[in-house]
Coordinates of C-alpha atoms and ligand atoms in Angstrom, one line a residue:
M141 CA 136.9 68.3 58.9
T142 CA 133.8 70.2 59.8
S143 CA 133.0 70.8 63.5
K144 CA 129.9 69.3 65.0
V145 CA 126.7 71.3 65.3
D146 CA 125.6 70.5 68.8
L147 CA 121.9 71.2 69.2
R148 CA 121.3 68.6 72.0
S149 CA 120.9 71.2 74.7
D150 CA 121.8 74.7 75.7
T151 CA 123.9 73.1 78.4
T152 CA 126.6 72.1 75.9
T153 CA 128.1 75.6 75.7
R154 CA 131.8 75.9 76.5
P155 CA 133.1 78.9 78.4
S156 CA 134.4 81.7 76.1
A157 CA 137.9 83.0 76.3
A158 CA 136.6 86.1 78.2
M159 CA 134.7 84.0 80.6
R160 CA 137.8 81.8 81.2
K161 CA 139.8 84.9 82.0
V162 CA 137.4 86.1 84.8
I163 CA 137.4 82.5 86.1
A164 CA 141.2 82.5 86.3
E165 CA 141.4 85.9 88.0
A166 CA 138.5 85.4 90.5
E167 CA 139.1 86.3 94.1
V168 CA 138.1 83.3 96.2
G169 CA 137.6 82.1 99.8
D170 CA 135.9 79.1 101.5
D171 CA 132.2 79.4 100.8
V172 CA 131.2 76.9 103.4
F173 CA 132.6 79.4 105.9
D174 CA 130.7 82.1 103.9
D175 CA 134.1 83.6 103.0
D176 CA 134.1 83.7 99.2
P177 CA 133.8 87.3 98.0
T178 CA 133.0 86.5 94.4
I179 CA 130.1 84.2 95.5
H180 CA 128.8 87.0 97.7
L181 CA 128.9 89.3 94.7
L182 CA 127.0 86.8 92.5
Q183 CA 124.4 86.2 95.1
E184 CA 123.9 89.9 95.7
R185 CA 123.6 90.5 92.0
A186 CA 121.1 87.7 91.5
A187 CA 118.9 88.8 94.4
I188 CA 118.8 92.3 92.9
I189 CA 118.0 91.1 89.4
M190 CA 115.1 88.9 90.8
G191 CA 113.9 91.5 93.2
K192 CA 114.4 89.2 96.2
E193 CA 116.1 89.7 99.6
A194 CA 118.7 87.0 99.2
A195 CA 120.2 84.4 96.9
L196 CA 122.3 81.2 97.1
F197 CA 124.7 79.8 94.6
V198 CA 124.1 76.0 94.1
P199 CA 125.7 73.4 91.8
S200 CA 122.7 72.6 89.7
G201 CA 119.1 73.4 88.8
T202 CA 118.1 70.0 90.2
M203 CA 119.7 70.7 93.6
S204 CA 118.0 74.1 93.6
N205 CA 114.6 72.6 93.0
S206 CA 115.2 69.9 95.7
I207 CA 116.2 72.6 98.2
A208 CA 113.2 74.7 97.4
I209 CA 110.7 71.8 97.7
K210 CA 112.3 70.7 100.9
V211 CA 112.3 74.1 102.5
H212 CA 108.7 75.0 101.5
T213 CA 107.1 71.7 102.6
K214 CA 106.9 69.2 105.3
P215 CA 106.9 65.4 104.7
G216 CA 103.4 64.2 103.7
D217 CA 102.4 67.5 102.0
E218 CA 101.1 67.5 98.5
I219 CA 102.8 69.6 95.8
L220 CA 101.2 70.7 92.6
L221 CA 103.3 70.6 89.5
D222 CA 102.9 70.0 85.7
S223 CA 102.9 66.3 84.7
D224 CA 105.7 67.1 82.3
A225 CA 107.7 69.3 84.7
H226 CA 111.4 68.7 84.9
S227 CA 111.0 68.1 88.6
M228 CA 108.4 65.4 87.8
I229 CA 110.2 63.7 84.9
N230 CA 113.9 64.3 85.1
E231 CA 114.9 64.7 88.7
V232 CA 115.0 61.1 89.8
A233 CA 111.9 61.3 92.0
L234 CA 113.4 64.0 94.2
P235 CA 110.0 65.3 95.6
A236 CA 109.3 61.7 96.9
T237 CA 112.8 60.9 98.1
I238 CA 114.3 64.2 99.4
A239 CA 111.2 66.1 100.5
Q240 CA 108.9 63.1 101.0
V241 CA 106.0 64.9 99.5
L242 CA 103.1 63.6 97.3
T243 CA 103.0 65.0 93.8
R244 CA 99.7 66.0 92.3
Q245 CA 100.1 66.6 88.7
F246 CA 98.2 69.0 86.4
H247 CA 98.2 68.9 82.6
S248 CA 98.9 72.2 80.9
T249 CA 98.1 73.2 77.4
S250 CA 101.3 74.1 75.7
G251 CA 103.1 74.5 79.1
I252 CA 100.6 77.1 80.4
P253 CA 98.7 76.0 83.5
D254 CA 94.9 76.3 83.6
V255 CA 94.3 78.8 86.4
E256 CA 90.8 77.4 87.4
E257 CA 92.2 73.8 87.5
I258 CA 95.0 74.9 89.8
A259 CA 92.5 76.7 92.0
S260 CA 90.4 73.6 92.3
Y261 CA 93.4 71.5 93.5
M262 CA 94.3 73.7 96.5
R263 CA 93.3 72.0 99.6
K264 CA 93.8 72.1 103.4
E265 CA 95.1 69.2 105.4
T266 CA 92.3 67.1 106.9
L267 CA 92.0 63.8 108.8
H268 CA 91.9 62.1 105.5
S269 CA 94.0 64.1 103.0
P270 CA 97.3 65.9 102.7
G271 CA 97.3 69.7 102.4
T272 CA 98.8 71.6 99.4
G273 CA 102.3 72.5 100.4
L274 CA 103.6 74.1 97.3
L275 CA 102.8 75.1 93.7
L276 CA 105.8 74.5 91.5
L277 CA 105.8 76.2 88.1
E278 CA 108.3 75.9 85.2
N279 CA 109.0 78.8 83.0
T280 CA 110.1 78.3 80.2
H281 CA 108.6 74.9 80.0
N282 CA 111.2 72.5 78.6
R283 CA 109.0 69.6 77.5
A284 CA 106.3 71.9 76.2
G285 CA 108.7 73.1 73.5
G286 CA 110.3 75.9 75.4
A287 CA 106.9 77.6 76.0
F288 CA 106.7 80.5 78.3
I289 CA 104.1 81.3 80.9
P290 CA 102.9 84.9 80.3
L291 CA 102.9 87.4 83.2
N292 CA 99.1 87.6 83.5
I293 CA 98.9 83.9 84.1
H294 CA 101.7 84.1 86.7
K295 CA 99.8 86.9 88.5
A296 CA 96.6 84.9 88.5
L297 CA 98.3 81.8 89.9
W298 CA 100.1 83.9 92.5
K299 CA 96.8 85.3 93.7
I300 CA 95.2 81.8 94.0
A301 CA 98.2 80.5 95.9
N302 CA 98.3 83.4 98.2
D303 CA 94.6 83.2 98.9
S304 CA 95.2 79.6 99.8
G305 CA 98.3 80.3 101.9
V306 CA 100.4 78.1 99.5
P307 CA 103.9 79.1 98.6
V308 CA 105.0 79.2 94.9
H309 CA 108.4 78.0 93.6
L310 CA 109.4 78.9 90.1
D311 CA 111.8 76.6 88.2
G312 CA 113.2 79.3 86.0
A313 CA 116.0 77.3 84.7
R314 CA 115.5 79.4 81.5
L315 CA 113.8 82.4 83.1
F316 CA 115.6 85.0 81.1
N317 CA 114.4 83.2 77.9
A318 CA 110.9 83.5 79.3
A319 CA 111.3 87.1 80.2
I320 CA 112.6 88.0 76.7
A321 CA 109.8 86.1 75.0
A322 CA 107.1 87.6 77.3
G323 CA 108.5 91.1 76.9
V324 CA 108.8 91.6 80.6
D325 CA 111.6 91.9 83.2
A326 CA 112.7 88.7 84.8
S327 CA 111.9 90.3 88.2
E328 CA 108.3 90.7 87.2
L329 CA 107.9 87.0 86.7
A330 CA 109.9 86.3 89.9
S331 CA 107.6 88.7 91.8
C332 CA 104.9 86.0 91.4
A333 CA 106.9 83.4 93.3
D334 CA 108.2 83.0 96.8
S335 CA 111.4 81.4 95.5
I336 CA 112.9 81.2 92.0
T337 CA 115.8 79.3 90.6
F338 CA 117.6 80.1 87.4
C339 CA 120.5 78.3 85.7
L340 CA 123.8 79.8 84.7
S341 CA 124.9 76.7 82.9
K342 CA 122.2 76.7 80.2
G343 CA 121.7 79.6 77.7
L344 CA 124.0 81.9 79.8
G345 CA 127.0 79.8 78.9
C346 CA 128.6 79.0 82.3
P347 CA 130.3 75.7 83.0
V348 CA 128.2 75.0 86.1
G349 CA 125.8 76.5 88.6
S350 CA 122.3 77.8 89.4
V351 CA 121.1 80.5 91.7
L352 CA 118.2 80.1 94.1
C353 CA 116.5 83.4 95.2
G354 CA 114.0 84.2 97.9
S355 CA 113.5 85.9 101.3
R356 CA 116.4 86.1 103.8
E357 CA 114.6 83.5 106.0
F358 CA 114.1 81.1 103.0
I359 CA 117.7 81.4 101.9
F360 CA 119.0 80.8 105.5
K361 CA 117.1 77.5 105.5
A362 CA 118.1 76.7 102.0
R363 CA 121.8 77.0 102.9
R364 CA 121.3 74.3 105.5
V365 CA 119.6 72.0 103.1
R366 CA 122.3 72.6 100.5
K367 CA 124.8 71.5 103.1
M368 CA 122.8 68.5 103.9
L369 CA 122.7 67.5 100.2
G370 CA 126.4 67.9 99.9
G371 CA 126.2 71.1 97.9
G372 CA 128.4 73.2 100.1
M373 CA 131.3 74.3 97.9
R374 CA 134.6 75.7 98.9
Q375 CA 136.6 78.1 96.5
A376 CA 133.7 78.1 94.0
G377 CA 134.2 81.8 93.5
M378 CA 135.8 80.7 90.2
L379 CA 132.4 79.4 89.1
A380 CA 130.6 82.4 90.5
A381 CA 132.9 84.7 88.5
A382 CA 131.7 83.0 85.3
G383 CA 128.1 83.6 86.6
I384 CA 128.7 87.3 87.1
Y385 CA 130.3 87.5 83.6
A386 CA 127.2 85.8 82.1
L387 CA 124.7 88.1 83.9
D388 CA 126.7 91.1 82.5
N389 CA 127.2 89.8 79.0
N390 CA 125.0 87.0 77.9
I391 CA 121.4 87.7 78.8
E392 CA 120.8 89.9 75.8
K393 CA 122.3 87.3 73.5
L394 CA 119.4 85.0 74.3
S395 CA 117.2 86.8 71.8
E396 CA 119.7 85.7 69.1
D397 CA 119.1 82.1 70.2
H398 CA 115.3 82.7 69.7
R399 CA 115.8 84.2 66.3
R400 CA 118.0 81.2 65.2
A401 CA 115.4 78.7 66.6
K402 CA 112.8 80.4 64.4
R403 CA 115.0 80.3 61.3
L404 CA 115.8 76.6 62.0
A405 CA 112.0 75.8 62.4
E406 CA 111.1 77.7 59.2
G407 CA 113.9 76.0 57.3
I408 CA 112.7 72.5 58.1
A409 CA 109.0 73.2 58.2
D410 CA 108.3 71.3 54.9
A411 CA 111.1 68.7 55.3
K412 CA 110.1 65.1 54.4
G413 CA 109.8 62.5 57.2
I414 CA 109.1 64.9 60.0
E415 CA 106.2 66.8 61.6
L416 CA 107.4 70.1 63.0
D417 CA 105.5 71.4 66.1
T418 CA 105.5 75.0 65.0
T419 CA 107.4 77.4 62.7
S420 CA 107.2 80.0 65.6
P421 CA 109.1 78.3 68.5
P422 CA 108.4 80.4 71.6
T423 CA 112.0 80.6 72.7
N424 CA 115.2 78.5 71.9
M425 CA 113.8 75.0 71.3
V426 CA 112.6 73.3 68.2
Y427 CA 110.7 70.1 68.5
F428 CA 109.5 67.7 65.8
N429 CA 108.1 64.2 65.5
T430 CA 109.8 61.7 63.2
K431 CA 108.0 59.2 61.0
M432 CA 110.8 56.7 61.8
A433 CA 112.4 55.9 65.1
A434 CA 113.9 59.2 66.5
K435 CA 117.1 57.4 67.4
D436 CA 117.6 56.3 63.8
F437 CA 117.0 59.9 62.6
A438 CA 119.4 61.3 65.2
N439 CA 122.1 58.7 64.3
H440 CA 121.9 59.5 60.6
L441 CA 122.0 63.2 61.3
S442 CA 125.0 62.8 63.5
L443 CA 127.0 60.2 61.4
R444 CA 126.3 61.7 58.0
Y445 CA 126.1 65.5 58.8
D446 CA 127.8 66.0 62.2
I447 CA 124.5 67.5 63.6
L448 CA 123.8 66.4 67.2
S449 CA 120.1 66.3 68.3
G450 CA 118.3 65.2 71.4
T451 CA 115.7 62.4 71.3
T452 CA 113.0 63.0 74.0
F453 CA 110.7 60.2 73.0
F454 CA 110.7 57.2 70.6
N455 CA 109.6 59.5 67.7
R456 CA 110.4 62.9 69.1
I457 CA 113.4 65.1 68.6
R458 CA 114.5 68.3 70.3
L459 CA 116.9 70.9 68.9
V460 CA 118.1 73.7 71.2
T461 CA 119.9 76.9 70.1
H462 CA 122.5 78.5 72.3
L463 CA 125.6 80.7 72.5
D464 CA 127.9 78.3 70.6
I465 CA 125.5 78.1 67.6
D466 CA 125.9 80.6 64.8
D467 CA 123.9 81.4 61.7
E468 CA 126.1 79.2 59.5
Q469 CA 125.6 76.2 61.7
I470 CA 121.8 76.7 61.6
E471 CA 121.9 76.6 57.8
R472 CA 124.0 73.4 58.0
A473 CA 121.5 71.9 60.4
I474 CA 118.6 72.7 58.1
I475 CA 120.3 71.0 55.1
G476 CA 121.2 68.0 57.3
I477 CA 117.7 67.6 58.6
R478 CA 116.1 68.0 55.2
H479 CA 118.4 65.4 53.7
T480 CA 117.9 63.0 56.6
G481 CA 114.2 63.3 56.4
S482 CA 114.2 62.7 52.6
T483 CA 116.6 59.7 53.0
L484 CA 114.9 58.0 55.8
G485 CA 111.3 59.3 55.6
V486 CA 110.1 57.6 52.5
Ligands
PLP623 C1 113.3 73.2 83.3 C2 114.5 72.6 84.0 N1 114.6 72.7 85.3 C3 115.7 72.1 85.9 C4 116.7 71.6 85.2 C5 117.9 70.9 85.9 O1 119.1 71.6 85.8 P1 120.5 70.9 86.0 O2 120.7 70.1 84.8 O3 121.4 72.0 86.3 O4 120.3 70.0 87.3 C6 116.7 71.5 83.8 C7 117.7 70.9 83.0 O5 117.7 70.8 81.8 C8 115.5 72.1 83.2 O6 115.4 72.0 81.8

C-alpha cells in the first residue's frame, strides 16, 4: 500500500521524532502563573527574531489575529484589510464579533496592496464616520497563491500608516516563507508593523501554536485578551519546546518547500483539464482552476492516486508543499494530477 501524499495544507505535518523528543523532555510550569520556563524561552527567542520587545505564545493564528485586532482598536473603529485576507474570509467574522470593528476591504493585485489606495482609505473619526483603527496585512497571502509582499511595499505602507497615526498588524502566519521569497530577514518585514504573528503549526512542522510579537505594552494587553478568549494555557511548555526546535531547525527547510512547489507547478503546467495559475509559484502553494467541479477532481485524485488536495472554490484547487512532502511524492502528485486531468477533463 502506498502512503497518501497530503498536499491539502502545510498544517498537516506531523512532529518528527526529534521534535517529539524535545516535547517529551521539556521543562514545564503553569503558564497562566507565568511560570513555564520553556514558554519564556520561546517567547524571548521569537521576540529577538522579530526585533520586537516581547512575545506571547498563543494556541492559533486565528486567536493571535483576534487578540491583535482587539488590542489595537476600540469598538466602532474601522480596520483596513484585504477582501481575501484570512481574517476576512476564514476567521468566523472575528473582527465584527470579538473586536466589534467595521471592516473596510481593499482589493490587492496578486496579494500586494496598492499603496495609494490604502492611503486614500485612512480617515479620522468624525461625527458621521468611524476612524481607521488598524491596517491589517497578510504576508504571505494565502488566497493570493502564497504571494509575498515585498519589503519596499511594506515600508511604503508603514509610512502611510504612521503618518495617519494608524497601527499595523501583520498576519505573518507564513512570514518565514515570505522572508525567504523576498530575500530579506523576517525582522525587516516585522519592522514595518506594530505587531506580528507567525505560526509554528504550518510550514515549521509543530503540532500547535503561534507567536504574537510587539511592544512590551502591547503584549501585556494581549496577555489579558488571550485569557479572556480562553487561551491561557498551563503546562504548554511541551508545545513551546516544539516551537523552539522548529525555529532552530526548520526555517531553512522552507526553501525546499518552495523548490518543490515550483517543480510541481512545472510538472502539471500542460496537464489537460486544468488551468494553472503560474509555473513560478511565489512560495509553497500551487493553485489551479479545474474545467470540471473541483470536488470531483479532488475525489478522483484521492481515491485513484492517494493524493489529497484542497478545494478553495467550486473550480479551484490548492496544493501546498511542506516538511512531510519529499521529491518522490511530488513526482507521484504530478502523475496523479496529469492522469486525473486527462481522465476527467475531456
Ligand atoms: C494567512 C493565515 N492567517 C491565519 C491563519 C490561522 O491560523 P490557525 O489555523 O492557526 O488559526 C491561517 C491558517 O491557515 C492563514 O493561512
